[in-house]
């Protein structure tokens, strides 16, 4: 039987050069003179053996292929190993056929919204190794599965995952505070954004398209269907700085031209749309707000009415953002951390690989999450989990030179490597974990004579880090009798 829509790829010395999309088993395309290796395939089909062809000027070569196998069907069921409860999951091909032409088949998949934990996909015949994750690097270890897909056959694959940590049981909830759907250069439809974020183990959905709220209504319907909160946001995108404003009121439309707006107009529009929080995204890239301030190109200059500085997964300058925050904290200014991935394409970039954890005493709602993050009851992580004895963002009153204690319960799926206690922008204490335990408690006995602050940096065995907001230390010389 002919492959209905065949694709034939031509390579030169092993490097793909061109491809042809055919119909009803037939294809044709023109190539410059030279030697080529051709192979045939189709959506979900195997790749044929390569055929060599020498193309000369005005020649007409005919190359047929008769060894393209049809797809096999694989049905995954992802569950929690102990309870058997279904899990949202990300399933990615680690080894096996990955089509050169993208629309012939993806290498990354997500379980369905309903029924939860299920995925059925057609794949080219062959041997594959899959990575199955639920909760990214934060909640459960990855599982690798190797399976053989046979042409025209169906295969059921159970994928139980061991549960390791559940931060929400301690009141810690996570969101990816910088994530795009399919507006502007984004290519992720709302349903796939939700599937990807749920597979990452995020507790609240979040969307922040460039200068657009077009996806809010659809994502709200999806969130309601699954019973999870949605934080609707917008990324104001002038050429001198990008800002996420959230959560926004439903149905509010953008009323400024961000191409000509000043910083005052951007912040005023954010508040008009109902935003509790405004975060400066990737502040030190060439069009980041703080970098543009340094270059003196921000219309209106510095306006202090923003709330957060972002640790961005795609921008490897965590230290630069932290240094800026530490300078603010040393001056007593309470700007705090945000963490987001800036994902535009969930199949090639992983949602939630950096995220913001916020402590919420009750049910997680967009308003409660925003209030917690704005108040500093939060931290940003690439992997490690942190449970403090004294809440981040809070004020702790101590007497001069009287000992007190800060303790932190630490967790990491990959195992812990080190923890660093930061005091007023400098490393005050370091504790290493040579045996890489998954759980540990870091306790620091402290005494201070002046007002200061402490924050934490935790590193896991895979090199992933977490950064916290400060605990503010108020040193108070209590009045003594007769003094």
Short mmCIF file of C-alpha atoms in Angstrom, two decimals:
data_model
loop_
_atom_site.label_atom_id
_atom_site.label_comp_id
_atom_site.label_asym_id
_atom_site.label_seq_id
_atom_site.Cartn_x
_atom_site.Cartn_y
_atom_site.Cartn_z
CA UNK A 1 0.00 0.00 0.00
CA UNK A 2 1.32 3.46 -0.84
CA UNK A 3 2.21 5.85 1.97
CA UNK A 4 -0.55 8.45 1.64
CA UNK A 5 1.66 11.48 2.30
CA UNK A 6 5.27 10.37 1.90
CA UNK A 7 8.27 12.51 2.73
CA UNK A 8 11.60 11.91 1.02
CA UNK A 9 14.72 13.46 2.53
CA UNK A 10 17.87 14.11 0.49
CA UNK A 11 21.18 14.35 2.34
CA UNK A 12 24.68 15.27 1.20
CA UNK A 13 27.54 13.59 3.09
CA UNK A 14 25.16 12.72 5.91
CA UNK A 15 23.72 16.24 6.31
CA UNK A 16 20.06 16.82 5.34
CA UNK A 17 19.88 19.09 2.30
CA UNK A 18 16.23 19.13 1.16
CA UNK A 19 12.99 17.23 1.45
CA UNK A 20 9.88 16.62 -0.63
CA UNK A 21 6.28 16.20 0.59
CA UNK A 22 4.33 13.85 -1.69
CA UNK A 23 0.82 12.47 -2.27
CA UNK A 24 -0.53 8.94 -2.74
CA UNK A 25 2.90 7.38 -2.53
CA UNK A 26 4.48 9.63 -5.15
CA UNK A 27 7.04 12.40 -4.78
CA UNK A 28 9.24 14.60 -6.98
CA UNK A 29 11.69 17.41 -6.45
CA UNK A 30 14.54 19.18 -8.15
CA UNK A 31 18.08 19.03 -6.80
CA UNK A 32 21.30 20.70 -7.88
CA UNK A 33 23.82 18.43 -9.53
CA UNK A 34 25.69 16.24 -7.05
CA UNK A 35 25.66 12.99 -5.07
CA UNK A 36 22.85 12.40 -2.55
CA UNK A 37 21.56 9.80 -0.14
CA UNK A 38 17.73 9.60 -0.13
CA UNK A 39 15.38 7.95 2.33
CA UNK A 40 11.59 7.81 2.52
CA UNK A 41 9.29 8.07 5.51
CA UNK A 42 5.86 9.34 6.53
CA UNK A 43 4.03 10.49 9.63
CA UNK A 44 4.58 7.78 12.23
CA UNK A 45 6.28 5.57 9.63
CA UNK A 46 9.73 4.04 9.72
CA UNK A 47 12.57 5.37 7.62
CA UNK A 48 13.54 3.35 4.59
CA UNK A 49 17.05 2.26 3.83
CA UNK A 50 19.08 4.98 2.12
CA UNK A 51 19.45 4.99 -1.64
CA UNK A 52 22.31 6.73 -3.40
CA UNK A 53 21.65 8.85 -6.47
CA UNK A 54 23.89 10.94 -8.68
CA UNK A 55 22.07 13.98 -10.06
CA UNK A 56 23.48 15.53 -13.22
CA UNK A 57 22.36 18.53 -15.24
CA UNK A 58 19.03 17.87 -17.03
CA UNK A 59 18.89 14.29 -15.70
CA UNK A 60 15.67 12.64 -14.53
CA UNK A 61 16.37 10.01 -11.87
CA UNK A 62 13.77 7.62 -10.49
CA UNK A 63 14.25 6.26 -6.95
CA UNK A 64 11.57 3.97 -5.47
CA UNK A 65 11.23 2.79 -1.87
CA UNK A 66 9.35 -0.32 -0.77
CA UNK A 67 10.51 -0.80 2.82
CA UNK A 68 8.62 1.91 4.75
CA UNK A 69 6.71 0.33 7.65
CA UNK A 70 3.41 1.76 8.99
CA UNK A 71 3.08 3.05 12.59
CA UNK A 72 2.56 1.08 15.75
CA UNK A 73 0.32 2.33 18.56
CA UNK A 74 1.55 2.81 22.13
CA UNK A 75 -0.76 3.53 25.07
CA UNK A 76 0.91 4.83 28.24
CA UNK A 77 -0.73 4.79 31.67
CA UNK A 78 1.14 6.87 34.25
CA UNK A 79 0.26 6.31 37.91
CA UNK A 80 1.60 6.81 41.41
CA UNK A 81 3.35 3.60 42.41
CA UNK A 82 1.85 3.34 45.90
CA UNK A 83 -1.74 4.48 45.42
CA UNK A 84 -2.32 3.80 41.73
CA UNK A 85 -3.63 7.34 41.31
CA UNK A 86 -3.22 8.72 37.76
CA UNK A 87 -0.52 11.34 37.24
CA UNK A 88 -0.09 14.10 34.67
CA UNK A 89 3.21 13.35 32.95
CA UNK A 90 5.72 14.42 30.33
CA UNK A 91 6.92 11.58 28.09
CA UNK A 92 9.94 12.24 25.86
CA UNK A 93 11.90 10.12 23.40
CA UNK A 94 15.48 9.79 24.65
CA UNK A 95 16.62 7.21 22.10
CA UNK A 96 14.88 6.08 18.93
CA UNK A 97 13.66 7.52 15.66
CA UNK A 98 13.09 11.28 15.86
CA UNK A 99 11.93 12.68 12.49
CA UNK A 100 14.04 15.33 10.83
CA UNK A 101 10.84 16.93 9.45
CA UNK A 102 9.05 18.15 12.57
CA UNK A 103 5.41 17.64 11.59
CA UNK A 104 6.01 13.93 10.95
CA UNK A 105 6.06 13.24 14.68
CA UNK A 106 7.10 14.83 17.94
CA UNK A 107 9.71 13.62 20.40
CA UNK A 108 7.84 15.02 23.43
CA UNK A 109 4.30 14.19 24.56
CA UNK A 110 2.00 14.98 27.48
CA UNK A 111 -0.71 12.87 29.02
CA UNK A 112 -4.26 13.92 28.22
CA UNK A 113 -6.25 16.35 30.31
CA UNK A 114 -8.92 13.65 30.54
CA UNK A 115 -8.59 10.81 31.27
CA UNK A 116 -5.71 11.88 33.46
CA UNK A 117 -2.46 9.93 33.18
CA UNK A 118 -3.27 8.45 29.75
CA UNK A 119 -1.57 8.94 26.40
CA UNK A 120 -1.97 7.06 23.13
CA UNK A 121 0.44 7.87 20.33
CA UNK A 122 1.40 6.40 16.96
CA UNK A 123 5.12 5.88 16.47
CA UNK A 124 7.38 4.57 13.77
CA UNK A 125 8.37 0.94 14.37
CA UNK A 126 11.62 0.45 16.23
CA UNK A 127 13.20 0.44 19.67
CA UNK A 128 12.70 3.50 21.87
CA UNK A 129 13.81 4.69 25.28
CA UNK A 130 11.41 7.13 26.92
CA UNK A 131 11.86 9.50 29.82
CA UNK A 132 8.70 9.67 31.95
CA UNK A 133 8.45 12.48 34.49
CA UNK A 134 5.70 13.93 36.65
CA UNK A 135 6.69 17.01 38.61
CA UNK A 136 9.89 17.68 36.72
CA UNK A 137 13.05 17.61 38.85
CA UNK A 138 11.10 18.58 41.97
CA UNK A 139 8.62 15.90 43.05
CA UNK A 140 9.53 12.45 41.68
CA UNK A 141 12.51 10.71 40.11
CA UNK A 142 12.49 10.24 36.35
CA UNK A 143 11.70 6.77 35.01
CA UNK A 144 13.28 5.37 31.83
CA UNK A 145 11.33 2.83 29.75
CA UNK A 146 12.68 0.92 26.76
CA UNK A 147 10.06 -0.61 24.45
CA UNK A 148 9.87 -2.12 20.96
CA UNK A 149 7.18 -0.68 18.69
CA UNK A 150 5.98 -3.03 15.98
CA UNK A 151 4.33 -2.00 12.73
CA UNK A 152 0.54 -2.16 12.90
CA UNK A 153 0.54 -3.47 16.49
CA UNK A 154 -0.85 -1.92 19.69
CA UNK A 155 1.16 -1.93 22.91
CA UNK A 156 0.03 -1.00 26.45
CA UNK A 157 2.78 0.44 28.66
CA UNK A 158 2.22 0.95 32.40
CA UNK A 159 4.47 3.62 33.93
CA UNK A 160 4.19 3.76 37.73
CA UNK A 161 6.27 6.53 39.33
CA UNK A 162 7.47 6.69 42.92
CA UNK A 163 6.32 9.76 44.80
CA UNK A 164 9.05 11.49 46.79
CA UNK A 165 7.93 14.97 47.92
CA UNK A 166 4.63 16.86 48.16
CA UNK A 167 5.30 20.52 49.05
CA UNK A 168 1.60 21.37 48.91
CA UNK A 169 1.01 19.31 52.05
CA UNK A 170 3.12 21.89 53.90
CA UNK A 171 1.30 24.80 52.23
CA UNK A 172 3.87 25.42 49.49
CA UNK A 173 2.43 25.85 45.99
CA UNK A 174 4.30 26.31 42.71
CA UNK A 175 3.75 28.28 39.51
CA UNK A 176 5.89 29.06 36.46
CA UNK A 177 5.63 32.85 36.43
CA UNK A 178 6.68 33.42 32.81
CA UNK A 179 5.01 31.23 30.20
CA UNK A 180 3.63 31.89 26.72
CA UNK A 181 0.87 30.25 24.72
CA UNK A 182 0.31 30.88 20.98
CA UNK A 183 0.31 34.67 20.60
CA UNK A 184 3.13 36.63 18.93
CA UNK A 185 6.04 34.16 18.52
CA UNK A 186 4.52 31.60 20.90
CA UNK A 187 3.46 28.28 19.33
CA UNK A 188 1.75 26.50 22.24
CA UNK A 189 -2.07 26.27 22.09
CA UNK A 190 -3.83 26.77 25.46
CA UNK A 191 -4.68 23.07 25.90
CA UNK A 192 -1.05 22.04 25.42
CA UNK A 193 0.13 24.78 27.80
CA UNK A 194 -2.15 23.32 30.47
CA UNK A 195 -1.02 19.73 29.80
CA UNK A 196 2.64 20.75 29.96
CA UNK A 197 2.29 22.77 33.17
CA UNK A 198 0.25 20.04 34.88
CA UNK A 199 2.83 17.44 33.84
CA UNK A 200 5.48 19.65 35.46
CA UNK A 201 3.62 19.34 38.77
CA UNK A 202 2.70 23.03 38.93
CA UNK A 203 -0.21 23.83 41.23
CA UNK A 204 -1.48 26.90 39.40
CA UNK A 205 -1.60 27.48 35.64
CA UNK A 206 -0.03 30.69 34.36
CA UNK A 207 0.00 32.47 30.99
CA UNK A 208 1.72 35.73 30.03
CA UNK A 209 1.55 36.38 26.28
CA UNK A 210 3.21 39.44 24.77
CA UNK A 211 0.81 42.41 24.98
CA UNK A 212 -2.17 40.05 24.73
CA UNK A 213 -4.90 38.59 26.92
CA UNK A 214 -6.40 36.57 24.04
CA UNK A 215 -5.88 33.18 25.72
CA UNK A 216 -7.26 34.02 29.16
CA UNK A 217 -10.86 32.91 28.55
CA UNK A 218 -9.92 29.58 26.94
CA UNK A 219 -7.36 28.78 29.64
CA UNK A 220 -9.89 29.65 32.33
CA UNK A 221 -12.31 27.12 30.84
CA UNK A 222 -9.54 24.48 30.82
CA UNK A 223 -8.51 25.32 34.40
CA UNK A 224 -12.13 25.12 35.60
CA UNK A 225 -12.53 21.76 33.86
CA UNK A 226 -9.55 20.37 35.78
CA UNK A 227 -10.28 22.21 39.03
CA UNK A 228 -6.96 24.10 39.16
CA UNK A 229 -6.46 27.87 39.57
CA UNK A 230 -5.32 30.02 36.64
CA UNK A 231 -3.19 33.14 37.07
CA UNK A 232 -3.99 35.33 34.04
CA UNK A 233 -1.10 37.64 33.14
CA UNK A 234 0.20 39.79 30.34
CA UNK A 235 3.79 40.53 29.37
CA UNK A 236 4.06 44.21 28.57
CA UNK A 237 6.81 44.22 25.93
CA UNK A 238 8.33 47.64 25.17
CA UNK A 239 11.79 47.63 23.64
CA UNK A 240 13.43 48.75 26.92
CA UNK A 241 11.95 46.24 29.38
CA UNK A 242 9.43 43.41 29.71
CA UNK A 243 7.04 43.17 32.67
CA UNK A 244 4.58 40.48 33.73
CA UNK A 245 1.51 41.90 35.49
CA UNK A 246 -0.74 39.50 37.39
CA UNK A 247 -3.35 38.39 38.26
CA UNK A 248 -5.56 40.38 35.89
CA UNK A 249 -9.32 40.90 35.93
CA UNK A 250 -11.19 38.80 33.34
CA UNK A 251 -11.94 40.43 30.01
CA UNK A 252 -9.74 43.53 30.41
CA UNK A 253 -8.16 44.71 27.16
CA UNK A 254 -4.83 46.46 26.66
CA UNK A 255 -5.30 50.22 26.34
CA UNK A 256 -1.75 51.45 25.75
CA UNK A 257 0.70 51.17 22.88
CA UNK A 258 3.71 49.50 24.51
CA UNK A 259 5.86 50.60 21.57
CA UNK A 260 5.63 54.22 22.70
CA UNK A 261 4.62 53.94 26.38
CA UNK A 262 6.70 55.27 29.26
CA UNK A 263 7.48 53.26 32.38
CA UNK A 264 4.84 55.27 34.26
CA UNK A 265 2.21 54.37 31.64
CA UNK A 266 3.15 50.66 31.69
CA UNK A 267 2.86 50.43 35.47
CA UNK A 268 -0.37 52.43 35.52
CA UNK A 269 -1.89 50.12 32.88
CA UNK A 270 -0.86 47.07 34.90
CA UNK A 271 -2.70 48.36 37.95
CA UNK A 272 -5.72 49.40 35.85
CA UNK A 273 -5.99 45.80 34.64
CA UNK A 274 -6.14 44.67 38.26
CA UNK A 275 -2.55 43.46 38.76
CA UNK A 276 -1.43 42.96 42.35
CA UNK A 277 2.09 42.12 41.21
CA UNK A 278 4.39 43.55 38.53
CA UNK A 279 7.62 41.67 37.88
CA UNK A 280 10.58 42.86 35.85
CA UNK A 281 11.38 39.99 33.50
CA UNK A 282 14.98 39.04 32.61
CA UNK A 283 16.09 42.47 33.92
CA UNK A 284 19.69 42.29 32.65
CA UNK A 285 19.31 41.14 29.05
CA UNK A 286 19.83 43.91 26.43
CA UNK A 287 16.13 44.86 26.59
CA UNK A 288 15.69 44.19 30.31
CA UNK A 289 14.53 47.04 32.55
CA UNK A 290 17.61 47.34 34.77
CA UNK A 291 19.99 47.01 31.83
CA UNK A 292 18.05 49.69 29.94
CA UNK A 293 18.18 51.97 32.98
CA UNK A 294 21.95 51.55 32.98
CA UNK A 295 21.97 52.52 29.31
CA UNK A 296 19.66 55.50 30.02
CA UNK A 297 17.07 54.46 27.39
CA UNK A 298 13.95 54.00 29.56
CA UNK A 299 11.26 56.63 28.84
CA UNK A 300 10.59 58.10 32.28
CA UNK A 301 13.68 56.60 33.93
CA UNK A 302 13.43 54.68 37.19
CA UNK A 303 9.98 54.07 38.67
CA UNK A 304 10.08 52.12 41.94
CA UNK A 305 6.48 50.83 41.68
CA UNK A 306 7.33 47.29 40.54
CA UNK A 307 7.49 44.31 42.91
CA UNK A 308 9.67 41.44 41.67
CA UNK A 309 12.88 40.67 39.77
CA UNK A 310 12.88 37.50 37.71
CA UNK A 311 15.21 34.50 37.68
CA UNK A 312 14.70 33.34 34.08
CA UNK A 313 15.40 29.74 33.00
CA UNK A 314 16.68 30.78 29.56
CA UNK A 315 19.01 33.52 30.85
CA UNK A 316 22.02 32.19 32.82
CA UNK A 317 22.56 35.26 34.99
CA UNK A 318 21.03 34.23 38.31
CA UNK A 319 23.96 35.75 40.20
CA UNK A 320 23.47 39.14 38.56
CA UNK A 321 19.80 39.24 39.53
CA UNK A 322 20.63 38.15 43.08
CA UNK A 323 23.31 40.83 43.41
CA UNK A 324 20.78 43.48 42.39
CA UNK A 325 18.26 42.19 44.94
CA UNK A 326 20.88 42.05 47.68
CA UNK A 327 21.71 45.71 47.04
CA UNK A 328 18.02 46.57 47.34
CA UNK A 329 17.71 44.52 50.56
CA UNK A 330 20.77 46.19 52.07
CA UNK A 331 18.96 49.51 51.58
CA UNK A 332 15.78 48.12 53.14
CA UNK A 333 13.80 47.97 49.87
CA UNK A 334 11.52 44.93 49.78
CA UNK A 335 11.62 43.83 46.17
CA UNK A 336 11.42 40.04 45.96
CA UNK A 337 12.11 37.06 43.69
CA UNK A 338 10.11 35.60 40.81
CA UNK A 339 11.01 32.52 38.77
CA UNK A 340 9.80 31.60 35.28
CA UNK A 341 10.88 29.69 32.20
CA UNK A 342 9.83 32.02 29.36
CA UNK A 343 8.68 28.92 27.45
CA UNK A 344 7.13 29.59 24.03
CA UNK A 345 7.23 25.98 22.74
CA UNK A 346 6.46 23.23 25.27
CA UNK A 347 7.73 20.45 23.00
CA UNK A 348 11.27 21.83 22.83
CA UNK A 349 11.46 23.59 26.22
CA UNK A 350 10.30 22.29 29.58
CA UNK A 351 7.63 24.12 31.56
CA UNK A 352 8.44 24.78 35.20
CA UNK A 353 12.12 23.90 35.09
CA UNK A 354 12.50 27.01 37.24
CA UNK A 355 9.50 27.95 39.35
CA UNK A 356 8.26 30.05 42.23
CA UNK A 357 7.10 28.37 45.43
CA UNK A 358 4.79 30.49 47.59
CA UNK A 359 3.51 29.66 51.07
CA UNK A 360 -0.29 29.91 51.30
CA UNK A 361 -2.04 28.99 54.56
CA UNK A 362 -5.36 28.11 52.87
CA UNK A 363 -6.50 27.13 49.39
CA UNK A 364 -4.28 28.25 46.51
CA UNK A 365 -6.01 31.04 44.60
CA UNK A 366 -4.48 33.58 42.20
CA UNK A 367 -5.04 36.35 44.75
CA UNK A 368 -3.51 34.34 47.62
CA UNK A 369 -0.50 33.36 45.50
CA UNK A 370 0.07 36.98 44.45
CA UNK A 371 -0.21 38.21 48.03
CA UNK A 372 2.30 35.62 49.26
CA UNK A 373 4.86 36.34 46.52
CA UNK A 374 4.53 40.10 46.93
CA UNK A 375 5.06 39.75 50.69
CA UNK A 376 8.21 37.64 50.16
CA UNK A 377 6.73 34.36 51.48
CA UNK A 378 8.33 32.59 48.56
CA UNK A 379 11.49 31.22 46.98
CA UNK A 380 12.65 30.36 43.46
CA UNK A 381 14.03 26.95 42.57
CA UNK A 382 15.57 24.96 39.73
CA UNK A 383 15.17 21.76 41.81
CA UNK A 384 15.69 21.86 45.61
CA UNK A 385 12.80 22.32 48.06
CA UNK A 386 13.04 24.44 51.22
CA UNK A 387 10.89 24.57 54.37
CA UNK A 388 11.97 27.38 56.75
CA UNK A 389 11.45 27.60 60.51
CA UNK A 390 11.03 31.39 60.15
CA UNK A 391 9.04 32.43 57.08
CA UNK A 392 10.81 34.25 54.26
CA UNK A 393 9.78 37.89 54.03
CA UNK A 394 8.99 38.10 57.75
CA UNK A 395 10.61 40.24 60.47
CA UNK A 396 12.34 38.49 63.36
CA UNK A 397 13.06 40.60 66.45
CA UNK A 398 16.20 39.64 68.40
CA UNK A 399 18.23 41.19 71.21
CA UNK A 400 21.79 42.39 70.56
CA UNK A 401 24.30 39.52 70.69
CA UNK A 402 21.69 37.13 72.12
CA UNK A 403 21.88 33.75 70.30
CA UNK A 404 18.95 32.71 68.10
CA UNK A 405 18.41 29.99 65.52
CA UNK A 406 17.32 29.73 61.91
CA UNK A 407 16.57 26.23 60.63
CA UNK A 408 15.63 24.97 57.17
CA UNK A 409 14.39 21.53 56.13
CA UNK A 410 15.88 20.78 52.71
CA UNK A 411 14.74 18.29 50.08
CA UNK A 412 15.95 17.27 46.62
CA UNK A 413 15.06 14.40 44.30
CA UNK A 414 18.64 14.50 42.98
CA UNK A 415 20.22 14.65 46.46
CA UNK A 416 21.66 17.67 48.25
CA UNK A 417 25.17 19.02 47.64
CA UNK A 418 25.48 22.22 49.69
CA UNK A 419 23.65 25.04 51.41
CA UNK A 420 24.92 28.60 51.80
CA UNK A 421 23.55 31.11 54.28
CA UNK A 422 23.73 34.67 52.90
CA UNK A 423 23.98 37.61 55.33
CA UNK A 424 23.62 41.12 53.88
CA UNK A 425 24.93 39.95 50.50
CA UNK A 426 27.85 37.82 51.68
CA UNK A 427 28.16 34.10 52.35
CA UNK A 428 28.04 33.76 56.15
CA UNK A 429 27.98 29.96 56.51
CA UNK A 430 28.34 26.95 54.21
CA UNK A 431 27.36 23.37 54.83
CA UNK A 432 28.25 20.57 52.42
CA UNK A 433 26.56 17.18 51.98
CA UNK A 434 29.17 14.79 50.55
CA UNK A 435 26.77 11.82 50.69
CA UNK A 436 24.06 13.69 48.71
CA UNK A 437 21.09 12.89 50.99
CA UNK A 438 17.63 13.60 49.64
CA UNK A 439 16.61 15.15 52.95
CA UNK A 440 18.52 17.22 55.51
CA UNK A 441 18.02 19.97 58.06
CA UNK A 442 20.36 22.97 58.06
CA UNK A 443 20.44 24.75 61.44
CA UNK A 444 22.37 27.96 62.00
CA UNK A 445 23.10 29.41 65.44
CA UNK A 446 23.36 33.17 65.02
CA UNK A 447 23.80 36.41 66.92
CA UNK A 448 23.69 39.96 65.61
CA UNK A 449 24.23 43.47 66.92
CA UNK A 450 22.80 45.45 63.98
CA UNK A 451 19.78 45.20 61.74
CA UNK A 452 20.40 42.76 58.86
CA UNK A 453 18.87 39.99 56.76
CA UNK A 454 19.55 36.34 55.91
CA UNK A 455 18.66 34.34 52.80
CA UNK A 456 19.54 30.86 51.59
CA UNK A 457 21.06 29.28 48.51
CA UNK A 458 20.68 25.51 48.16
CA UNK A 459 22.44 23.38 45.53
CA UNK A 460 21.57 19.80 44.66
CA UNK A 461 23.82 17.02 43.36
CA UNK A 462 22.81 17.83 39.77
CA UNK A 463 23.98 21.44 40.16
CA UNK A 464 20.47 22.89 40.28
CA UNK A 465 19.94 25.71 42.77
CA UNK A 466 17.22 27.36 44.82
CA UNK A 467 17.27 30.94 46.13
CA UNK A 468 15.14 32.39 48.90
CA UNK A 469 13.82 35.77 49.86
CA UNK A 470 15.27 37.18 53.09
CA UNK A 471 14.32 36.83 56.71
CA UNK A 472 14.59 40.38 58.07
CA UNK A 473 16.41 40.63 61.41
CA UNK A 474 15.35 43.51 63.67
CA UNK A 475 17.89 44.00 66.45
CA UNK A 476 16.11 45.67 69.34
CA UNK A 477 17.85 46.83 72.51
CA UNK A 478 15.05 46.21 74.98
CA UNK A 479 14.84 48.84 77.81
CA UNK A 480 16.09 47.38 81.08
CA UNK A 481 14.75 48.34 84.56
CA UNK A 482 16.60 51.36 85.94
CA UNK A 483 18.27 52.09 82.61
#
